[in-house]
Coordinates of C-alpha atoms in Angstrom, one line a residue:
M127 CA 0.0 0.0 0.0
R128 CA 1.1 3.5 -0.7
R129 CA 0.9 6.1 1.9
S130 CA 0.0 9.7 1.0
Q131 CA 2.9 12.1 1.4
G132 CA 0.8 15.3 1.2
G133 CA 0.2 16.3 4.9
F134 CA 1.4 16.3 8.5
T135 CA 0.7 13.7 11.0
L136 CA -1.1 14.5 14.3
I137 CA 2.1 14.0 16.3
E138 CA 4.0 16.5 14.1
L139 CA 1.3 19.1 14.6
V140 CA 1.2 18.6 18.3
V141 CA 5.0 18.9 18.5
A142 CA 5.0 22.1 16.4
V143 CA 2.3 23.7 18.6
A144 CA 4.2 22.7 21.7
I145 CA 7.4 24.4 20.4
V146 CA 5.5 27.5 19.5
G147 CA 3.9 27.6 23.0
V148 CA 7.3 27.3 24.7
L149 CA 8.8 30.1 22.6
A150 CA 5.8 32.3 23.3
M151 CA 6.2 31.6 27.0
L152 CA 9.9 32.5 26.9
A153 CA 9.1 35.8 25.1
L154 CA 6.5 37.1 27.5
P155 CA 8.9 38.3 30.2
L156 CA 10.9 40.2 27.5
V157 CA 7.7 42.0 26.4
D158 CA 6.8 42.9 30.0
R159 CA 10.2 44.3 30.6
G160 CA 10.0 46.3 27.4
I161 CA 6.7 47.8 28.5
Q162 CA 8.2 48.6 31.9
R163 CA 11.2 50.3 30.3
Q164 CA 8.9 52.4 28.1
K165 CA 6.9 53.5 31.2
E166 CA 10.1 54.4 33.0
A167 CA 11.3 56.5 30.1
E168 CA 7.9 58.3 30.1
L169 CA 8.3 58.9 33.9
R170 CA 11.8 60.3 33.5
T171 CA 10.7 62.6 30.8
A172 CA 7.6 63.8 32.7
L173 CA 9.5 64.4 35.9
R174 CA 12.1 66.4 34.0
Q175 CA 9.5 68.5 32.2
I176 CA 7.5 69.3 35.3
R177 CA 10.5 70.0 37.5
T178 CA 11.9 72.3 34.8
A179 CA 8.6 74.2 34.6
I180 CA 8.5 74.6 38.4
D181 CA 12.0 76.0 38.4
A182 CA 11.1 78.4 35.5
Y183 CA 8.1 79.6 37.5
H184 CA 10.3 80.2 40.5
Q185 CA 12.8 82.1 38.3
A186 CA 10.0 84.2 36.9
V187 CA 9.1 85.2 40.4
V188 CA 12.7 86.0 41.3
D189 CA 13.0 88.1 38.1
K190 CA 9.8 89.9 39.2
K191 CA 7.8 88.9 36.1
I192 CA 5.1 87.3 38.2
E193 CA 3.4 88.9 41.1
A194 CA 3.8 87.0 44.4
P195 CA 3.2 87.9 48.0
A196 CA 6.3 88.8 50.0
D197 CA 6.0 85.9 52.4
A198 CA 5.4 83.3 49.6
S199 CA 8.0 80.8 48.6
G200 CA 7.9 81.8 44.9
Y201 CA 6.8 78.3 43.7
P202 CA 3.5 77.7 41.9
P203 CA 0.4 77.2 44.0
D204 CA -0.6 74.1 42.0
L205 CA 0.4 72.2 38.8
E206 CA -2.5 73.6 36.8
S207 CA -1.0 77.1 36.9
L208 CA 2.0 75.9 34.9
V209 CA -0.4 75.1 32.1
M210 CA -3.1 77.8 32.5
G211 CA -0.4 80.5 32.5
V212 CA 0.3 83.4 34.9
K213 CA 0.0 87.1 34.1
D214 CA 3.3 88.7 33.2
I215 CA 3.4 92.0 35.1
T216 CA 6.3 93.3 33.0
T217 CA 4.2 93.6 29.8
P218 CA 1.7 96.5 29.5
D219 CA -1.0 94.3 27.9
G220 CA -0.8 91.7 30.7
R221 CA 0.1 88.7 28.5
K222 CA 0.5 85.4 30.2
I223 CA 3.6 83.3 30.7
Y224 CA 3.0 79.6 30.1
F225 CA 5.4 77.0 31.5
L226 CA 3.9 73.8 30.0
R227 CA 1.7 73.1 27.0
R228 CA 0.1 70.2 28.8
L229 CA 0.6 68.5 32.2
P230 CA 2.0 65.0 31.7
K231 CA 0.5 62.2 33.6
D232 CA 2.4 59.7 35.8
P233 CA 2.5 56.5 33.7
F234 CA 2.3 54.4 36.8
A235 CA -0.8 56.1 38.2
P236 CA -4.3 54.6 38.0
P237 CA -6.0 55.4 34.7
E238 CA -8.9 57.2 36.4
D239 CA -6.6 59.8 37.9
S240 CA -6.3 63.2 36.2
P241 CA -2.8 64.3 35.3
A242 CA -2.7 66.7 38.3
E243 CA -4.0 64.1 40.7
S244 CA -1.5 61.4 39.4
W245 CA 1.5 63.1 41.0
G246 CA 2.5 63.3 44.6
K247 CA 3.3 67.0 45.5
R248 CA 5.8 68.3 48.0
S249 CA 5.6 71.9 49.3
Y250 CA 8.5 74.1 50.0
A251 CA 7.9 73.8 53.8
S252 CA 7.9 70.0 54.0
P253 CA 11.1 68.0 54.7
P254 CA 12.5 65.9 51.8
D255 CA 12.3 62.6 53.6
E256 CA 8.6 63.2 54.4
P257 CA 7.0 65.1 51.5
A258 CA 3.7 66.7 52.1
E259 CA 1.3 68.9 50.2
G260 CA 1.0 72.5 51.2
E261 CA 0.5 76.0 49.9
D262 CA 2.8 75.6 46.9
V263 CA 4.4 72.9 44.7
F264 CA 8.1 72.7 45.3
D265 CA 8.6 69.2 43.8
I266 CA 6.7 66.3 42.5
Y267 CA 7.1 62.5 42.7
S268 CA 5.4 59.4 41.5
R269 CA 3.0 57.9 44.0
S270 CA 3.9 54.3 42.9
E271 CA 5.6 52.2 45.5
A272 CA 6.9 49.7 42.9
P273 CA 10.6 49.4 42.4
G274 CA 12.1 50.4 39.0
L275 CA 14.4 48.1 37.0
N276 CA 17.3 49.7 38.8
G277 CA 15.9 48.7 42.2
V278 CA 15.0 52.3 43.3
P279 CA 11.3 52.8 44.0
Y280 CA 9.6 55.2 41.5
R281 CA 8.6 57.3 44.4
E282 CA 12.2 58.2 45.0
W283 CA 13.1 59.2 41.4

């Protein structure tokens, strides 16, 4: 009797599917790590942008471009004022100074949080080891307790 040479046997198909399954299982941790690296890069960029904007706001107060009370720290009262703009008192028409086009969101925050709510905020009056909100925003940090790929918790970045 002649056997047909046109197809695969059931055993060959099961072995091929098992090999593909093992390869997929080995690739999943690499995909997860790639996603985490992407979120970490977004976090670094967002922290740099917001901290630069906070410093620019403070410098504008020091340069007397923004009106601030004498007893104030010179830092923005909230993160939204970096986006909404502040009146420039050096221009006769009262144009606004904008420090950010949009407020980036913490990539590790829950999706239902707004960009301003996603960040932990530290006021100028609070100590660095115990950040607390106050009358101004001196610094920001991620509220995530998870450790980064470098072993440092995102909260400490």
